[in-house]
mmCIF file of C-alpha atoms in Angstrom:
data_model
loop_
_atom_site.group_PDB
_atom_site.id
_atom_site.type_symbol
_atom_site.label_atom_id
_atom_site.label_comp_id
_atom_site.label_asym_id
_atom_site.label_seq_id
_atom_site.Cartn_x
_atom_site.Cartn_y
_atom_site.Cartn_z
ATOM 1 C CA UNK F 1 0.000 0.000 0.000
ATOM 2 C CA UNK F 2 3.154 2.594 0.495
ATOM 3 C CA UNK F 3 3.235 2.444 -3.258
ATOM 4 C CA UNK F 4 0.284 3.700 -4.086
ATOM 5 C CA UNK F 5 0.334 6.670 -1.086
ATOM 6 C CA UNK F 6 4.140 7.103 -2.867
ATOM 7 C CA UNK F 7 2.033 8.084 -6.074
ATOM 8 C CA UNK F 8 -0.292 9.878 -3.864
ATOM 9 C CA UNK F 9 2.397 12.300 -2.928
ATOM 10 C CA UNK F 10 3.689 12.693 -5.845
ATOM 11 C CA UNK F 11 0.543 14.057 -7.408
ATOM 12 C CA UNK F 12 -0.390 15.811 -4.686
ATOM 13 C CA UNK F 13 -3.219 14.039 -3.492
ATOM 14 C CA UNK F 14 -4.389 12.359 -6.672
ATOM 15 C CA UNK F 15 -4.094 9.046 -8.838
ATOM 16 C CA UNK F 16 -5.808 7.222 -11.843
ATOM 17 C CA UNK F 17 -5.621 4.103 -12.571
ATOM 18 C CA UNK F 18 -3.140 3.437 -14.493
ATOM 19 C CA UNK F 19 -1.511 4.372 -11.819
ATOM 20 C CA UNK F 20 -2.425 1.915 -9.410
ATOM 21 C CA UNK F 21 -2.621 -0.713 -12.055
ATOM 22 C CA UNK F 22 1.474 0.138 -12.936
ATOM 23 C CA UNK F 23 1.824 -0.304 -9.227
ATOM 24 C CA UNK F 24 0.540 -3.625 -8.669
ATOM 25 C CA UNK F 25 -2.148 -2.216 -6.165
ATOM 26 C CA UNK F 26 -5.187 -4.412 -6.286
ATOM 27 C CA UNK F 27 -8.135 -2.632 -7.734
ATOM 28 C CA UNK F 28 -10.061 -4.315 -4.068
ATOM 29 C CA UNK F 29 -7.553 -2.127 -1.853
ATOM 30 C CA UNK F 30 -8.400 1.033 -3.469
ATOM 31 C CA UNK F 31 -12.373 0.344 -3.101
ATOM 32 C CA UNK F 32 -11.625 -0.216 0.550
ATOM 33 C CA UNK F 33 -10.093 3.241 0.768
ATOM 34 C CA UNK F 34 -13.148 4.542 -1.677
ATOM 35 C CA UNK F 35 -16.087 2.893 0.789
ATOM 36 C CA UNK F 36 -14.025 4.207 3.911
ATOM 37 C CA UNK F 37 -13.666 7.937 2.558
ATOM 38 C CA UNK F 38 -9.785 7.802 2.749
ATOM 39 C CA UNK F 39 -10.480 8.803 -1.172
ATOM 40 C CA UNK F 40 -12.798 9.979 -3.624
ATOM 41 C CA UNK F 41 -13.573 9.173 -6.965
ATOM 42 C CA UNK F 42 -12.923 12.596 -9.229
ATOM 43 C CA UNK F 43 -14.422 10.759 -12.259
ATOM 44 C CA UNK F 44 -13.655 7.471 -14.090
ATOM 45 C CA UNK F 45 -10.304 6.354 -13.851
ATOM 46 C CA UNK F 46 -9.145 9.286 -11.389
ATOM 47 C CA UNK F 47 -9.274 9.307 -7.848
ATOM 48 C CA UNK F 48 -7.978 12.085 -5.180
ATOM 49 C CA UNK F 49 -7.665 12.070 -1.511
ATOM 50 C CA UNK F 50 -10.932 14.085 0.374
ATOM 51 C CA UNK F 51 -8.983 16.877 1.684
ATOM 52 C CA UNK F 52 -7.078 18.029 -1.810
ATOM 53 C CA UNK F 53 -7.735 20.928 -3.968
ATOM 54 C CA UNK F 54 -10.167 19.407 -7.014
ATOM 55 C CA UNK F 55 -8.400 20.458 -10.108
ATOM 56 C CA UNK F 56 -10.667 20.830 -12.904
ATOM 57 C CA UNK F 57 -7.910 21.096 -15.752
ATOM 58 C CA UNK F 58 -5.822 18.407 -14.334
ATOM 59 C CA UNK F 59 -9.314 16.528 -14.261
ATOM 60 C CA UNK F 60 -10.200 17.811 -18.022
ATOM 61 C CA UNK F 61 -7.287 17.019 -19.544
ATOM 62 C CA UNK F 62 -7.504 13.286 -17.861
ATOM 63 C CA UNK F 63 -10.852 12.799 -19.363
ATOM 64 C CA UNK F 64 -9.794 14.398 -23.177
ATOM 65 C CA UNK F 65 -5.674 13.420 -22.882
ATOM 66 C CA UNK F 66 -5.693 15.140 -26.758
ATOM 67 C CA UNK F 67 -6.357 18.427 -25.355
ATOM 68 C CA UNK F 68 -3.501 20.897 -24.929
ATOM 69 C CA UNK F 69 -4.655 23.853 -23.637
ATOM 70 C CA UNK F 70 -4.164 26.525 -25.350
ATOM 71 C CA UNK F 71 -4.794 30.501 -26.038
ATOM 72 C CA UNK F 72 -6.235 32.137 -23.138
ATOM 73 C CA UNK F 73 -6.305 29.244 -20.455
ATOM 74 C CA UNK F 74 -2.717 28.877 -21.773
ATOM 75 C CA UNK F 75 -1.541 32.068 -21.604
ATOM 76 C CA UNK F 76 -3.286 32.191 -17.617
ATOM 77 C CA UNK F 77 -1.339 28.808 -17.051
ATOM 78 C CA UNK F 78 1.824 30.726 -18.122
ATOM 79 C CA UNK F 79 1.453 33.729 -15.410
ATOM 80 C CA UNK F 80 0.511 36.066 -18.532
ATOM 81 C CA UNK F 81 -2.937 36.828 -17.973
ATOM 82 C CA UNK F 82 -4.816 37.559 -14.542
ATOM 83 C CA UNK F 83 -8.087 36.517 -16.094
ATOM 84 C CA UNK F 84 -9.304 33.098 -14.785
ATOM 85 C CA UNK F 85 -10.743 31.126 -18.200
ATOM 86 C CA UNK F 86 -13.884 30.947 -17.221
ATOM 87 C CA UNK F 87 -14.383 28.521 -20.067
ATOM 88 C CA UNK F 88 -10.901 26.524 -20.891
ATOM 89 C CA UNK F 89 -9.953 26.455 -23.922
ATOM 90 C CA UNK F 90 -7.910 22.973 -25.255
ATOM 91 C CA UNK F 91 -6.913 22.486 -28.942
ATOM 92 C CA UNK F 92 -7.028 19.353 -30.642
ATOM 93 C CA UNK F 93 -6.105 16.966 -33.435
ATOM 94 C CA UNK F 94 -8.170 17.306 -36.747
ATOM 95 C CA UNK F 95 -10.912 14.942 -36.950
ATOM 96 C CA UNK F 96 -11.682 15.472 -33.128
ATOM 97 C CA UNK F 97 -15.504 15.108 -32.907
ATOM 98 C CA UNK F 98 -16.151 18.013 -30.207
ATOM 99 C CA UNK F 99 -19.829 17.441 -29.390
ATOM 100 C CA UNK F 100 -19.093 16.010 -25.480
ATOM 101 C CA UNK F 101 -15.910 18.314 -25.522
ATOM 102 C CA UNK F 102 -18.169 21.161 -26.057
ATOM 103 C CA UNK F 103 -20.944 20.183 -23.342
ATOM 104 C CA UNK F 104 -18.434 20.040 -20.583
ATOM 105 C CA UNK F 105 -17.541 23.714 -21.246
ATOM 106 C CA UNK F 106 -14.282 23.028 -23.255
ATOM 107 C CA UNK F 107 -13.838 25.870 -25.880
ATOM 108 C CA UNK F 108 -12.380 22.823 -28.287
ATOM 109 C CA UNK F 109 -10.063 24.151 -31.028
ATOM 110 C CA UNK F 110 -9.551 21.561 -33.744
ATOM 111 C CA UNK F 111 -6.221 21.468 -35.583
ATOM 112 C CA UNK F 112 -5.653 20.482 -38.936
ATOM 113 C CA UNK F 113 -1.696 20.995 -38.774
ATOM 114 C CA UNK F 114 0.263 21.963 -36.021
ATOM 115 C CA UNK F 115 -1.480 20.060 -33.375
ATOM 116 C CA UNK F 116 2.109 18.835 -31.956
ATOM 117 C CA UNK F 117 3.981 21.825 -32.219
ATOM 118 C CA UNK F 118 5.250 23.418 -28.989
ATOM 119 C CA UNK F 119 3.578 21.058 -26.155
ATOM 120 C CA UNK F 120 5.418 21.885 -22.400
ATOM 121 C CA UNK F 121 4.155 21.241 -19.380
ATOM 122 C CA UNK F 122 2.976 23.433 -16.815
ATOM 123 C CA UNK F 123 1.623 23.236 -13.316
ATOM 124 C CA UNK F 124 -1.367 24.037 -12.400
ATOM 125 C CA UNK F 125 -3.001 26.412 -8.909
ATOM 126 C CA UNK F 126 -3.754 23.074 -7.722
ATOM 127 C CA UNK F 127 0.011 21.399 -8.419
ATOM 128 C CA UNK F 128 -0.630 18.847 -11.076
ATOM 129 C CA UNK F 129 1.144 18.994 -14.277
ATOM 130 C CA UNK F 130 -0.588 19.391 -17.386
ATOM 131 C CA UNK F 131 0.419 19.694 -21.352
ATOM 132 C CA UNK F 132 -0.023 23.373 -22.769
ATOM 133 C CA UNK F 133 1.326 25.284 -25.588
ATOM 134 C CA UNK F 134 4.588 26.922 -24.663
ATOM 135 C CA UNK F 135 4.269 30.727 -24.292
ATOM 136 C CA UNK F 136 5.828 31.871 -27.453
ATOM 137 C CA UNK F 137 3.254 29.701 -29.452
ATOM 138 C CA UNK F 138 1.024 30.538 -27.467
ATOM 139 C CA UNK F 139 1.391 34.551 -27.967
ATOM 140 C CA UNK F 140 1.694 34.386 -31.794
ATOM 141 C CA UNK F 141 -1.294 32.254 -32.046
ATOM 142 C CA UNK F 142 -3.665 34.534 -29.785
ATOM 143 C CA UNK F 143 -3.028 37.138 -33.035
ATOM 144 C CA UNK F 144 -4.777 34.821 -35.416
ATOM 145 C CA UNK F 145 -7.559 37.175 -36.526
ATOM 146 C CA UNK F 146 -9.591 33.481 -36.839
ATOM 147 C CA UNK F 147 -9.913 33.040 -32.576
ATOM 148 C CA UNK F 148 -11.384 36.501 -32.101
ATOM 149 C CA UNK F 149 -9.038 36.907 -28.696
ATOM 150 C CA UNK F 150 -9.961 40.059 -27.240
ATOM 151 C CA UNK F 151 -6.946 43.105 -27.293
ATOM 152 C CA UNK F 152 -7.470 44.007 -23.186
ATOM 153 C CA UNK F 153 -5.899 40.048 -22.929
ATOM 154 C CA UNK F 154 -3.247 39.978 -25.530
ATOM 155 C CA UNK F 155 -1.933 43.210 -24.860
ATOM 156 C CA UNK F 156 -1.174 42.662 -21.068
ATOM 157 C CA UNK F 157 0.045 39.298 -22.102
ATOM 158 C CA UNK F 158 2.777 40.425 -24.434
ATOM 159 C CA UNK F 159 4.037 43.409 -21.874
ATOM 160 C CA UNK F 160 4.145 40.707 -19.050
ATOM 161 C CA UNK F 161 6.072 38.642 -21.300
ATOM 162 C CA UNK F 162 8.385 41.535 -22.123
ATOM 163 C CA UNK F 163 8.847 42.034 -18.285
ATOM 164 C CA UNK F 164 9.961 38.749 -17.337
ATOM 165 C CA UNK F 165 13.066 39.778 -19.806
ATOM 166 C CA UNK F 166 12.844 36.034 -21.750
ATOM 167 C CA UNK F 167 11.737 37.272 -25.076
ATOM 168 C CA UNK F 168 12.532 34.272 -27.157
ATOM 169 C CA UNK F 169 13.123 36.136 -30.520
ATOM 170 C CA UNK F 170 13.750 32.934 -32.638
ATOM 171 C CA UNK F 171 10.764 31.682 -31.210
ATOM 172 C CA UNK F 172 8.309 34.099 -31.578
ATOM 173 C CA UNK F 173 9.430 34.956 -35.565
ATOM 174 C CA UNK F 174 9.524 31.249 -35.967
ATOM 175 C CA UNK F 175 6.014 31.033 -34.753
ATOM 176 C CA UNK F 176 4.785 34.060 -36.107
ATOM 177 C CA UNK F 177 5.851 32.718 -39.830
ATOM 178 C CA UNK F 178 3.921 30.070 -39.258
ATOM 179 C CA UNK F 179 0.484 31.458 -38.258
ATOM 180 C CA UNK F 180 0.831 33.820 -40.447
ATOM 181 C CA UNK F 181 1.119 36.922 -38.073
ATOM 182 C CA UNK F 182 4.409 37.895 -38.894
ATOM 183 C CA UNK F 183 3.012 41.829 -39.150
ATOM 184 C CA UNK F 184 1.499 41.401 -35.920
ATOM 185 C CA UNK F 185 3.812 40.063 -33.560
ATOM 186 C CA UNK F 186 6.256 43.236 -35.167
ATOM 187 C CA UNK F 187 4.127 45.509 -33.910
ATOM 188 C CA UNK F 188 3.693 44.291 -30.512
ATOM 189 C CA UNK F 189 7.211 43.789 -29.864
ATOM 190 C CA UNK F 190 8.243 47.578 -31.893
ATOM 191 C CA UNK F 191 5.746 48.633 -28.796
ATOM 192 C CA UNK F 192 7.733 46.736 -25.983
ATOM 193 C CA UNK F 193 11.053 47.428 -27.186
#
């Protein structure tokens, strides 16, 4: 049983089942600890212990493991926005049918190329790690005229980027090129330089 509250530990007060399977824990053990209320069941094939945080894009990305998330949740995952996605928004591959995505409150994004491009992994409030688009990707992309991102986020965004006093240069041209925002992203960094 120290394996599994190992794992516990780890991920600070969660584990799924593949988890527990990878540890040898019998799936009996586990309903023990479910029936006594030493853990709960988050949803299928993720369980957490009563007393932790419930993380709701650790959770999300469990249930749709395609999702990255991406543009505004993204850019709030990265410490460049102080608005809280109210609705997160994940992109995924092409040919994604989004009709569950969609009534679970995902803002789905589907992909036809590019899906792959710039995954990292970030941690969330709660401490669980989850896959995002880094934040150069991430910046370029919010210019796409096709997501309709609103200025009073992107704007902040870019200056809090510029403050941290990373600007990946290479990065952001490379990305810009290939969303097509080359024009763009000039002008926002002409502004912070």
């Amino acid at each position: 049983m120290s394996a599994k509250e190992d794992i516990i530990d780890k991920n600070q007060g969660y584990i799924t089942f593949n988890q527990i399977r990878e540890a040898g824990v019998p799936y009996s053990v586990i309903r023990r600890k479910l029936d006594s209320g030493e853990l709960e069941k988050e949803e299928r094939g993720i369980y957490r212990k009563p007393d932790v945080y419930v993380d709701e894009l650790y959770t999300l990305q469990y249930r749709y493991p395609k999702g990255i998330y991406s543009l505004e949740t993204a850019l709030w995952l990265h410490g460049l926005s102080l608005t809280v996605p109210f609705e997160p928004v994940m992109s995924f591959p092409y040919g994604t049918n989004t009709k569950l995505i969609k009534e679970v409150g995902i803002k789905p994004i589907v992909l036809r190329s590019n899906y792959e491009e710039g995954i990292v992994e970030v941690q969330t409030p709660g401490g669980q790690m989850v896959r995002v688009y880094d934040i150069e990707r991430t910046l370029t992309e919010s210019l796409r005229g096709v997501y309709k991102m609103d200025v009073q986020i992107i704007a902040p965004s870019f200056k809090m980027y510029a403050a941290q006093e990373k600007i990946n240069y290479s990065k952001l041209i490379k990305y810009a090129k290939l969303f097509k925002v080359e024009k763009k992203v000039q002008s926002y960094l002409e502004v912070l330089e």
